PDB file of C-alpha atoms and ligand atoms in Angstrom:
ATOM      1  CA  UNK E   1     -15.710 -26.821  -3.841  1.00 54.00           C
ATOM      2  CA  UNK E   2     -16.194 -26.471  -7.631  1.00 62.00           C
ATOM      3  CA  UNK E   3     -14.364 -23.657  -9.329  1.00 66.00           C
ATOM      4  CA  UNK E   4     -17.062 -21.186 -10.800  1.00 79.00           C
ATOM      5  CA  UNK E   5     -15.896 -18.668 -13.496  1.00 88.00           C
ATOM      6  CA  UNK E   6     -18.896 -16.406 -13.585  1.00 93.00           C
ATOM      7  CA  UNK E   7     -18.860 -13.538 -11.538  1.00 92.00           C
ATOM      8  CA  UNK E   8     -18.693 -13.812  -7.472  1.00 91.00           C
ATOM      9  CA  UNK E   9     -22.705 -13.740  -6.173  1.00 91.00           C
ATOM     10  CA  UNK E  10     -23.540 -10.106  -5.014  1.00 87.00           C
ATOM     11  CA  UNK E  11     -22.113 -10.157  -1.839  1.00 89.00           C
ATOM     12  CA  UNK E  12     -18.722 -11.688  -2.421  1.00 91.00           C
ATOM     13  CA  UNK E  13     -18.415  -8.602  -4.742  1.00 88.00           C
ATOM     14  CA  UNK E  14     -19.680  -5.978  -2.686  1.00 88.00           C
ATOM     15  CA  UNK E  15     -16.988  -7.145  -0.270  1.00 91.00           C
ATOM     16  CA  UNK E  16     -13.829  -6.641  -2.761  1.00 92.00           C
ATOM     17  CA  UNK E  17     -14.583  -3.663  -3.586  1.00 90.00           C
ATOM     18  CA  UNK E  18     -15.799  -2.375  -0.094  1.00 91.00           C
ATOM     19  CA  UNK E  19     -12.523  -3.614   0.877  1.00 95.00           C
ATOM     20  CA  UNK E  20     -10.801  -1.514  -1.968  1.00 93.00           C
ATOM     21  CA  UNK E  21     -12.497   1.765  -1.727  1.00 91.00           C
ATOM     22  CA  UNK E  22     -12.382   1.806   2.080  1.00 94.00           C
ATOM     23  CA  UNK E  23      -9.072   1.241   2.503  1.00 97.00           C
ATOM     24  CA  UNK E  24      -6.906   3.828   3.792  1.00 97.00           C
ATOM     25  CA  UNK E  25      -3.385   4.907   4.451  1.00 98.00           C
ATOM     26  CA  UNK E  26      -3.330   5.030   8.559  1.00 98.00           C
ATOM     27  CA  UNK E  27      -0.721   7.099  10.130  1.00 97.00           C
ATOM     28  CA  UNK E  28      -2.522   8.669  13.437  1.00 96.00           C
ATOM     29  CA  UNK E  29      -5.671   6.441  14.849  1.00 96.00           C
ATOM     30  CA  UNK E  30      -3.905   3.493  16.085  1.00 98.00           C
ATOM     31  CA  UNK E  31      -4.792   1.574  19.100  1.00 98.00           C
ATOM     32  CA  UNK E  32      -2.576  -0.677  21.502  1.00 97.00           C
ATOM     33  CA  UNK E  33      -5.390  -3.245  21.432  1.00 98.00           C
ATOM     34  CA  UNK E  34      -3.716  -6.622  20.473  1.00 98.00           C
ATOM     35  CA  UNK E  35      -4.076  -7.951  17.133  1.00 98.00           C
ATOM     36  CA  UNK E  36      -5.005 -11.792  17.904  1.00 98.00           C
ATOM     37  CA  UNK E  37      -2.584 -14.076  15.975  1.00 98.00           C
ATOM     38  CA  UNK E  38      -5.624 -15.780  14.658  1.00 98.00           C
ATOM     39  CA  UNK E  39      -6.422 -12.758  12.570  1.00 98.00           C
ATOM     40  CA  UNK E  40      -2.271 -11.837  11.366  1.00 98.00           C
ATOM     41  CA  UNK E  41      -1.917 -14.603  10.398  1.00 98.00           C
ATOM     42  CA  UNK E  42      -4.815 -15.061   7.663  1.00 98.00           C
ATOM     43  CA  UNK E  43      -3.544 -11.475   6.380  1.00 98.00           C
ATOM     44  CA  UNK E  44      -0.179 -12.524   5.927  1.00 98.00           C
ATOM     45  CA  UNK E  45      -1.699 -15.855   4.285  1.00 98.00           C
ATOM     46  CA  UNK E  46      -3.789 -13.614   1.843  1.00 98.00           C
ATOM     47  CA  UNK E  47      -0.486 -11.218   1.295  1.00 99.00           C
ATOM     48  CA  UNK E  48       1.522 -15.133   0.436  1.00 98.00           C
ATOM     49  CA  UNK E  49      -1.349 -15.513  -2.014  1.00 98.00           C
ATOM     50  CA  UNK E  50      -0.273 -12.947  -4.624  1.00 98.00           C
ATOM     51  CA  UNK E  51       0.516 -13.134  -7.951  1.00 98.00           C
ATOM     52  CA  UNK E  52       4.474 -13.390  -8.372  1.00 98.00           C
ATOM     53  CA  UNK E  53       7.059 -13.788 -11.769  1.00 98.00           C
ATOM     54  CA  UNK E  54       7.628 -17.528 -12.283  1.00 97.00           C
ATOM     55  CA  UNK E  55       5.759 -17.990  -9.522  1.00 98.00           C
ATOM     56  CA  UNK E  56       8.736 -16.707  -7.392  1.00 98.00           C
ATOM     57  CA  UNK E  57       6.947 -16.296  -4.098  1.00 98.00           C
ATOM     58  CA  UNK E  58      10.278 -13.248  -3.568  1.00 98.00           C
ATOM     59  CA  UNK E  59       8.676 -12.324  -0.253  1.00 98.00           C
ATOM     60  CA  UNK E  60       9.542 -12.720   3.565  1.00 98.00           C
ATOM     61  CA  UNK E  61       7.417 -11.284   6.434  1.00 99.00           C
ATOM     62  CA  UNK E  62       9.479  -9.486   9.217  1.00 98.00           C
ATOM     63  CA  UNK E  63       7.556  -8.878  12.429  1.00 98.00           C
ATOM     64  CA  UNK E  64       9.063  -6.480  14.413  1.00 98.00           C
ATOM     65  CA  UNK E  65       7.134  -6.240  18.105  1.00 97.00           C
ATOM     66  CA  UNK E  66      10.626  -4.684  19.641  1.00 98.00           C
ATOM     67  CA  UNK E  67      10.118  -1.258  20.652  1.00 97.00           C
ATOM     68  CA  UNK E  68      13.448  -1.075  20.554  1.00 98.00           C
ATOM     69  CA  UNK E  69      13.709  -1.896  16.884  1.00 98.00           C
ATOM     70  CA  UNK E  70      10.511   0.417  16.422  1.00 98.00           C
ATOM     71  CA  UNK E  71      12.442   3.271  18.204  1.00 98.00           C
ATOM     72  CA  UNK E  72      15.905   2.602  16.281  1.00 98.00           C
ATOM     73  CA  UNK E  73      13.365   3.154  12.567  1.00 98.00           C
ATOM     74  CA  UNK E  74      11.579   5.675  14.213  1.00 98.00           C
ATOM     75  CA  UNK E  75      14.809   8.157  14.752  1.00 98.00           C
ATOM     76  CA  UNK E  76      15.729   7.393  11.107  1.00 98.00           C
ATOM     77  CA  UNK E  77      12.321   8.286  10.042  1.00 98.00           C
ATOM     78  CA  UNK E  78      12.713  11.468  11.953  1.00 98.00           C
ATOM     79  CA  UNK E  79      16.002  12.099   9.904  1.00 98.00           C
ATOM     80  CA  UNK E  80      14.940  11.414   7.169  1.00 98.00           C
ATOM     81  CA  UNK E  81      11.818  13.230   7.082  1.00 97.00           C
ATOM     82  CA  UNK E  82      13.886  16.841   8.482  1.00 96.00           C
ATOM     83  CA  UNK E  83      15.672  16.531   4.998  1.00 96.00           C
ATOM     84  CA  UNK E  84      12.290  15.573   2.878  1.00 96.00           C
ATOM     85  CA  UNK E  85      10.941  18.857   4.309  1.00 95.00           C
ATOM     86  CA  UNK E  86      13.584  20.659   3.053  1.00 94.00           C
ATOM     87  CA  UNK E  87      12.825  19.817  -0.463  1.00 96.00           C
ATOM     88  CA  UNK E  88       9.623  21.302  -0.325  1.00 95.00           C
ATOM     89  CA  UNK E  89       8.891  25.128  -1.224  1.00 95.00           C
ATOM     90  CA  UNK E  90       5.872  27.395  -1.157  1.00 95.00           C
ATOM     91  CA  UNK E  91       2.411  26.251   0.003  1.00 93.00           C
ATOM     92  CA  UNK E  92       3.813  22.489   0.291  1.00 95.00           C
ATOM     93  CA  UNK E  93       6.726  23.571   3.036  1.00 94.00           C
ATOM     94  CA  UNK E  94       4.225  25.114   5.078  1.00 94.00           C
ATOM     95  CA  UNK E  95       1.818  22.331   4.920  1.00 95.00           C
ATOM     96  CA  UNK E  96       4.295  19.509   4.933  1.00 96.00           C
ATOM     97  CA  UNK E  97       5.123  19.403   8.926  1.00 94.00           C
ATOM     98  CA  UNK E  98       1.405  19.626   9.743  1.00 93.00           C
ATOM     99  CA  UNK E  99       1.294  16.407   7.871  1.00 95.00           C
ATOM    100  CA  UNK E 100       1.538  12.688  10.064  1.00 96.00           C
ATOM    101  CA  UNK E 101       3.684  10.374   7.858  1.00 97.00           C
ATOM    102  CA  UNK E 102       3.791   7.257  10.073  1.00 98.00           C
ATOM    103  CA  UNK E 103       2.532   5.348  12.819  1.00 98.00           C
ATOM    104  CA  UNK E 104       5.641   3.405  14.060  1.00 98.00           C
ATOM    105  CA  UNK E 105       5.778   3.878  17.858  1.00 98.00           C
ATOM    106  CA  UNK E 106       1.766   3.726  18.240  1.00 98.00           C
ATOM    107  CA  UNK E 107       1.027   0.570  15.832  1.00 98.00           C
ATOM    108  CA  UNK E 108       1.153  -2.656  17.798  1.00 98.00           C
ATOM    109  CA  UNK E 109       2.842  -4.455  15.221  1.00 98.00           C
ATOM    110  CA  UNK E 110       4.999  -3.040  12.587  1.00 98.00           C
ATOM    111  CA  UNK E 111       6.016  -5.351   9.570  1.00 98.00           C
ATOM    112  CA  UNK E 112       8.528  -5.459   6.955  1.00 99.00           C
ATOM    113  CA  UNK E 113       7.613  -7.038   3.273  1.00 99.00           C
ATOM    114  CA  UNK E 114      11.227  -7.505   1.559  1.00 98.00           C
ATOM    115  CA  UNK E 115      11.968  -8.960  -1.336  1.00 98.00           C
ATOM    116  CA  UNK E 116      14.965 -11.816  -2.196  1.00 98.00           C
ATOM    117  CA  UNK E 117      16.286 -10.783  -5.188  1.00 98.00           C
ATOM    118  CA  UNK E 118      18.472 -14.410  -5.452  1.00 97.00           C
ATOM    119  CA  UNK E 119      14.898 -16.593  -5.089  1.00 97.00           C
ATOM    120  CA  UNK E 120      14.590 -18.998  -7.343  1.00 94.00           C
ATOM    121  CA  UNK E 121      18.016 -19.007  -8.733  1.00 95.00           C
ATOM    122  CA  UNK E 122      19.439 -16.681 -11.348  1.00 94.00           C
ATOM    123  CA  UNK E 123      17.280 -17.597 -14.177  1.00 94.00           C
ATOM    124  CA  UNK E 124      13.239 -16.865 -13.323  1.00 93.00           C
ATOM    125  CA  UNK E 125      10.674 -17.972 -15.449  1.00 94.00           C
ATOM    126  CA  UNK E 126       8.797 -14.514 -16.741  1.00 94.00           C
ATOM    127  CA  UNK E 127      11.814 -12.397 -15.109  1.00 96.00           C
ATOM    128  CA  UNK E 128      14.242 -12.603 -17.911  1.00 94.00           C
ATOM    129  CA  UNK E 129      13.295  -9.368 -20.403  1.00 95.00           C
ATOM    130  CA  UNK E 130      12.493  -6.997 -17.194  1.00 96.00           C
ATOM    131  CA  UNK E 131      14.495  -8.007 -13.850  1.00 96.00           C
ATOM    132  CA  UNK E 132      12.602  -5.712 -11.610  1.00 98.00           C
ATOM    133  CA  UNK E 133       9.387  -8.208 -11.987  1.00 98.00           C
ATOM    134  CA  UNK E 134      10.519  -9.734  -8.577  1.00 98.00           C
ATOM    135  CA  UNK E 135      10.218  -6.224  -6.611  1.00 98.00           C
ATOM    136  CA  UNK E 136       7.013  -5.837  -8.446  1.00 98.00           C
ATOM    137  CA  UNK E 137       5.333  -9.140  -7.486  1.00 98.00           C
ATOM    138  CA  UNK E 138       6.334  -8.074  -3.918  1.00 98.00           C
ATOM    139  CA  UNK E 139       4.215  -5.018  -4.024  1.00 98.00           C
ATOM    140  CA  UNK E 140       1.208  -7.733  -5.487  1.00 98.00           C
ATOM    141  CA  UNK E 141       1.686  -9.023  -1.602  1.00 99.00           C
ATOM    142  CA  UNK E 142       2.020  -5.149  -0.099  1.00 99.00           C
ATOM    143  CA  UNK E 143      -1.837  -4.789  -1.347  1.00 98.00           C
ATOM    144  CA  UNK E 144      -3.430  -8.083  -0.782  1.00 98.00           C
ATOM    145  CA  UNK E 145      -1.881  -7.511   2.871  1.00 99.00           C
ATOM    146  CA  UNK E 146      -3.349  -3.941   3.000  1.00 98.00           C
ATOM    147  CA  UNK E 147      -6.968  -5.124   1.606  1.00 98.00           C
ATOM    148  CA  UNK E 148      -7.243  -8.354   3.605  1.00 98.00           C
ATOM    149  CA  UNK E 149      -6.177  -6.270   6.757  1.00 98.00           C
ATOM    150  CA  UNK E 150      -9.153  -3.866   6.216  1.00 98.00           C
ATOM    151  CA  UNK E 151     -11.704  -6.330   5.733  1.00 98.00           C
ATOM    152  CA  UNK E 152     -10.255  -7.334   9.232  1.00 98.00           C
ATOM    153  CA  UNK E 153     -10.466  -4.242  10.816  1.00 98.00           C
ATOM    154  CA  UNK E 154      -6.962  -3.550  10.899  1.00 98.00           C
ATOM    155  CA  UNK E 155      -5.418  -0.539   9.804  1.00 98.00           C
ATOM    156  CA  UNK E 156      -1.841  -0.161   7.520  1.00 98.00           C
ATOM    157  CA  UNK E 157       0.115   2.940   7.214  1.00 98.00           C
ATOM    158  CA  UNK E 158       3.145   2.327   4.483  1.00 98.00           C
ATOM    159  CA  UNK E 159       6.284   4.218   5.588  1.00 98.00           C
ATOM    160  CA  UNK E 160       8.917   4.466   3.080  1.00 98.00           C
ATOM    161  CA  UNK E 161      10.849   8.340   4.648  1.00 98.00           C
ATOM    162  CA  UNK E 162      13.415   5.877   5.801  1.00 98.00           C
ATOM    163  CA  UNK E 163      16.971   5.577   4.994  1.00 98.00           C
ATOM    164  CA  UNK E 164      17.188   2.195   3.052  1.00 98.00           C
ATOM    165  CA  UNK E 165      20.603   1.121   4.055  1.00 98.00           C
ATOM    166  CA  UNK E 166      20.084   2.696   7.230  1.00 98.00           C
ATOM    167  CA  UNK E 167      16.741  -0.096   7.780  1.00 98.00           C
ATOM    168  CA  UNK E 168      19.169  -2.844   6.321  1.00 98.00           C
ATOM    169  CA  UNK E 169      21.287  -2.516   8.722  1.00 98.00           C
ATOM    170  CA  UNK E 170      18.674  -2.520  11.505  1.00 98.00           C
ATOM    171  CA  UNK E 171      16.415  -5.502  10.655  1.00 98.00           C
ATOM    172  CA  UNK E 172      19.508  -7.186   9.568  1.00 98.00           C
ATOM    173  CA  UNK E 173      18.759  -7.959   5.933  1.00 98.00           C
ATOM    174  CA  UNK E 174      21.181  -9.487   3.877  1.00 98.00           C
ATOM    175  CA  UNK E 175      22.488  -7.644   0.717  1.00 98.00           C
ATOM    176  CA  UNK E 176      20.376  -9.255  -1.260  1.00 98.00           C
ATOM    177  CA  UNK E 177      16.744  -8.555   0.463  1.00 98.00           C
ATOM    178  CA  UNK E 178      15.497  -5.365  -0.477  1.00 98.00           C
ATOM    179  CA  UNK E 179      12.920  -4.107   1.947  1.00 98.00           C
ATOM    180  CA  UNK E 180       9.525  -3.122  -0.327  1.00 98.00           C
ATOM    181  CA  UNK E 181       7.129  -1.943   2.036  1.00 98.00           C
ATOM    182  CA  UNK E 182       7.475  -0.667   6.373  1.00 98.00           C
ATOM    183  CA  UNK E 183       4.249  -0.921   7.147  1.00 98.00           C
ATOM    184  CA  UNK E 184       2.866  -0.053  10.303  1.00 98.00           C
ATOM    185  CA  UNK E 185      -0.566  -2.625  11.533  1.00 98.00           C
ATOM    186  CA  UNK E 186      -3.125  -2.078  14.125  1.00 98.00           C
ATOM    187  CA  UNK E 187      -7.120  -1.911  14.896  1.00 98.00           C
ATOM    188  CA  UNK E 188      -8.119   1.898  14.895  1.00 98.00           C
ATOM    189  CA  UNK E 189      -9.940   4.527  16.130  1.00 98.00           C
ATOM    190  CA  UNK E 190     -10.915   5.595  12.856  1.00 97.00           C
ATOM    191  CA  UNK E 191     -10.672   4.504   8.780  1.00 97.00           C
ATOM    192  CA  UNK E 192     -11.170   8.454   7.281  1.00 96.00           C
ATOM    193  CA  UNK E 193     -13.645   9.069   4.547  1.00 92.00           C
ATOM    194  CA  UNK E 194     -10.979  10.123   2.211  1.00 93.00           C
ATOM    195  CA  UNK E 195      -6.977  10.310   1.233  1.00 95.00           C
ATOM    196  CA  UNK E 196      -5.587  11.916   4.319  1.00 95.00           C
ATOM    197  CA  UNK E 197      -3.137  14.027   1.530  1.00 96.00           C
ATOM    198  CA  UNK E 198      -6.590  14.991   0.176  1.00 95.00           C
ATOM    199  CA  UNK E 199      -8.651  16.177   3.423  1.00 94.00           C
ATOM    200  CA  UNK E 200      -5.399  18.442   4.316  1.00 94.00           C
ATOM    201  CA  UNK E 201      -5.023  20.043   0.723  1.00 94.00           C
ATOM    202  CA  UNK E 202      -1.658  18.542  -0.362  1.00 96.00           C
ATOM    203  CA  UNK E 203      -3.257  16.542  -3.289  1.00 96.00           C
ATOM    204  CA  UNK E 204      -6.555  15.311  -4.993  1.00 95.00           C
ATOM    205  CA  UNK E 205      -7.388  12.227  -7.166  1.00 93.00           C
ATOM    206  CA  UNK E 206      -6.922  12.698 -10.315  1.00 93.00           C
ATOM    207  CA  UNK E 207      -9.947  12.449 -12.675  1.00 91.00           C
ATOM    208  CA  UNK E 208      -9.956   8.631 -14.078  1.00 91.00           C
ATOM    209  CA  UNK E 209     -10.871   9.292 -18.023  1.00 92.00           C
ATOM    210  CA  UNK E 210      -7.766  11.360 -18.099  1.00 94.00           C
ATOM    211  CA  UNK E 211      -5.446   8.742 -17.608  1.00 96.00           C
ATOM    212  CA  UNK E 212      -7.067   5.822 -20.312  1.00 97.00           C
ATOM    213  CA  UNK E 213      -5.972   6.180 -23.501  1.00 98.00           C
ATOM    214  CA  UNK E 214      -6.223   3.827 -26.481  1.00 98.00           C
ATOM    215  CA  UNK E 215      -3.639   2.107 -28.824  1.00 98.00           C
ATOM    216  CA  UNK E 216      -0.788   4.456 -28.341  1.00 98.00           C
ATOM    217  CA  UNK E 217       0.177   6.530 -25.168  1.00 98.00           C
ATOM    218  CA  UNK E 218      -1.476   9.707 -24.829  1.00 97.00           C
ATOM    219  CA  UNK E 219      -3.897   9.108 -27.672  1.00 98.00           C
ATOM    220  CA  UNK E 220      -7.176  10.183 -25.683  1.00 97.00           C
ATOM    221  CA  UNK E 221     -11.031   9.565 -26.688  1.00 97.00           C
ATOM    222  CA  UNK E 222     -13.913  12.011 -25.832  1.00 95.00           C
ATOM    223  CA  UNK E 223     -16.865  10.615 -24.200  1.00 94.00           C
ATOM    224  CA  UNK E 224     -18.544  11.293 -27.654  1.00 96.00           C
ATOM    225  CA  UNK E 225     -16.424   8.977 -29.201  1.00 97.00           C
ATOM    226  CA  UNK E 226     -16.012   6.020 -26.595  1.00 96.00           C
ATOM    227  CA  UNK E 227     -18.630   4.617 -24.537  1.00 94.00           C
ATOM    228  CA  UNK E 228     -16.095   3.415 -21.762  1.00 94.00           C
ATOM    229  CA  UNK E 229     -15.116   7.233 -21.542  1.00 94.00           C
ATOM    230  CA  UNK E 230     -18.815   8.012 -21.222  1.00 92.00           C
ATOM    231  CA  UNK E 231     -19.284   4.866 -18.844  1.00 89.00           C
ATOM    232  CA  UNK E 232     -16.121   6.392 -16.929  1.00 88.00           C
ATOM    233  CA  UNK E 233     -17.333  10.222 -16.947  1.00 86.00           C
ATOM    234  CA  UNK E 234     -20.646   9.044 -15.222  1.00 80.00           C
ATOM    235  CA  UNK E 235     -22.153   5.779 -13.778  1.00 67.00           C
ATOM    236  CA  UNK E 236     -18.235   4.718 -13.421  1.00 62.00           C
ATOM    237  CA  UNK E 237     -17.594   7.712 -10.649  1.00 58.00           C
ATOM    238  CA  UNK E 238     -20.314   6.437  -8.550  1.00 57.00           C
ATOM    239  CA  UNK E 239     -18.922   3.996  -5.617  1.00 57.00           C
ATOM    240  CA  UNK E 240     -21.325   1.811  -4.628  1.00 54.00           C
ATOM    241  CA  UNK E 241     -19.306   0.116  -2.013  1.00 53.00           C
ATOM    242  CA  UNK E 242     -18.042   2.998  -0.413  1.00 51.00           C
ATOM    243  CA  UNK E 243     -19.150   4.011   2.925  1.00 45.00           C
ATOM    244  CA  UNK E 244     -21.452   6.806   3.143  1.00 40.00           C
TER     245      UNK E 244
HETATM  246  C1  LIG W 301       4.747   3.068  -2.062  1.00 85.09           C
HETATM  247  C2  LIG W 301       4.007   3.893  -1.048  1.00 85.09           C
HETATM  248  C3  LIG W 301       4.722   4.609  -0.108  1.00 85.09           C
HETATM  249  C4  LIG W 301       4.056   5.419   0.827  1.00 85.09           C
HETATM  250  N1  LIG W 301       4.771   6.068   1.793  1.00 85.09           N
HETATM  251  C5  LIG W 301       4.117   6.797   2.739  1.00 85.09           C
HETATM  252  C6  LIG W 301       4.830   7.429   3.803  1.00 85.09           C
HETATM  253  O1  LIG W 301       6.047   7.363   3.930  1.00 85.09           O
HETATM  254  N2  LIG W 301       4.116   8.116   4.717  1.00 85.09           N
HETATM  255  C7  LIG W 301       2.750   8.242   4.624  1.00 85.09           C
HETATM  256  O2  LIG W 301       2.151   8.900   5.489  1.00 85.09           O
HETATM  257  N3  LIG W 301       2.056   7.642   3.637  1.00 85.09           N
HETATM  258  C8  LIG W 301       2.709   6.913   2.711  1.00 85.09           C
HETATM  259  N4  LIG W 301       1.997   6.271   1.725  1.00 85.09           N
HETATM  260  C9  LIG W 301       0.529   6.381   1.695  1.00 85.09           C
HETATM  261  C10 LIG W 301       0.031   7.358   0.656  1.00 85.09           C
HETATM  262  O3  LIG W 301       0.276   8.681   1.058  1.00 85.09           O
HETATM  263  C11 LIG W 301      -1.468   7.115   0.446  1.00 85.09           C
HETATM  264  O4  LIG W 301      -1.632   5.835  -0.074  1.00 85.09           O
HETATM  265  C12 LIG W 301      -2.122   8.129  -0.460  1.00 85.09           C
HETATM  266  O5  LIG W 301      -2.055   9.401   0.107  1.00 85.09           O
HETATM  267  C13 LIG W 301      -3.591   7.773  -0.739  1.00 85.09           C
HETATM  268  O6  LIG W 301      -4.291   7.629   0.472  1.00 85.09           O
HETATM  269  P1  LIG W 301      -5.019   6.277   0.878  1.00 85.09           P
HETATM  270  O7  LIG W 301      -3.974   5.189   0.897  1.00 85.09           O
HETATM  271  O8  LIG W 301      -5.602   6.525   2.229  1.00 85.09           O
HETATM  272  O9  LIG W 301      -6.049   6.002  -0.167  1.00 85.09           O
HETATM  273  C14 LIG W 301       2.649   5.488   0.788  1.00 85.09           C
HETATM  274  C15 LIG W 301       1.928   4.749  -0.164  1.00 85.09           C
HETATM  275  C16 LIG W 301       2.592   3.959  -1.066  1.00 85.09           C
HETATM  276  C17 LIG W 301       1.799   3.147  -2.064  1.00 85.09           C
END
């Protein structure tokens, strides 16, 4: 098919962006059902499609279908989560064990993104000034895997209230694969409207126009002054893809 550089027709874009806005952290409204292999499989294709340093392609795919694996992450998620709640004070410690953090027993598949530090030799193309470009390219894979799985149906909850050695040591990576993302993969009951952090009061998105600024950090525009601040402030707010 010839490659066309203007924008994608109407529908092609609705989709991205449906798929952005509607995607959601999932932690509680997993189903058994299956997920056919037919449909995994193109998400982890779109996740091997991401940008990378040097086109380093740092990624592996662990699929972990064990329940005895899931149980052995699940018991350090519970220990590590006791301590996390400790750290918490005021309205937050209340709030913080009426919070779900993961899905790990319920999800039908959980899934492991890591990231091989040693691909590609010891001198990467793009990854010579800043060496953490390899862990970032994995996280490029993390969200084409999340968006690709919600245009499928499929819901991902990231869990990262795990001791990291503790997971090496239990999906067997070698010292050298860090693991990015423990993400948790089923059809659900439900996608919610919003942030689930938002709906229970821990935290709310943060108003866009405060966080662009021009030429030098921090240096901020008024709506006045720029027209993408004014774009921002109004028609920009407005989600057209979003579900209602
Ligand atoms: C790096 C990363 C780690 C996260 N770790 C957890 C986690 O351990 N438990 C959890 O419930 N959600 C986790 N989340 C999900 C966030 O809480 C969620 O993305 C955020 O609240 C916004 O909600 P949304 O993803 O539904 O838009 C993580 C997200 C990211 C990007």
């Amino acid at each position: 098919m010839k490659n066309d550089n203007g924008p994608f027709a109407a529908e092609h874009k609705s989709g991205v962006y449906k798929a952005i806005f509607n995607r959601r952290d999932v932690r509680g409204q997993f189903l058994p059902t299956a997920i056919p292999d037919e449909i995994f499989s193109r998400v982890l294709y779109a996740a091997h499609h991401a940008p990378s340093v040097g086109f380093m392609q740092p990624w592996d795919f662990l699929v972990i279908q064990s329940q005895t694996v899931k149980q052995q992450i699940h018991a350090e998620f519970v220990k590590a989560n006791q301590h996390a709640e400790s750290l918490f004070e005021g309205k937050k410690r209340e709030l913080y064990p009426a919070l779900k953090l993961q899905g790990i027993l319920e999800a039908p598949i959980n899934l492991c993104i890591t990231c091989d530090r040693e691909r590609g030799g010891p001198v990467v193309l793009g990854k010579t000034a800043i060496p953490t470009m390899d862990l970032y390219s994995t996280v490029c894979a993390v969200q084409n895997f999340w968006l690709a799985a919600r245009a499928e149906g499929l819901g991902v909850g990231w869990v990262s209230i795990i001791d990291e050695q503790a997971m090496k040591d239990i999906l067997g990576l070698p010292e050298h694969v860090v693991p990015i993302a423990y993400l948790c993969v089923g059809y659900v009951s439900e996608f919610f409207e919003q942030p689930e952090l938002q709906s229970k009061g821990w935290a709310n998105r943060l108003p866009l126009e405060e966080l662009v600024s021009f030429d030098r950090f921090g240096q901020k525009k008024s709506a006045a002054e720029s027209n993408l601040i004014n774009q921002i402030e109004h028609d920009g707010k407005v989600y057209p893809y979003s579900l209602p």
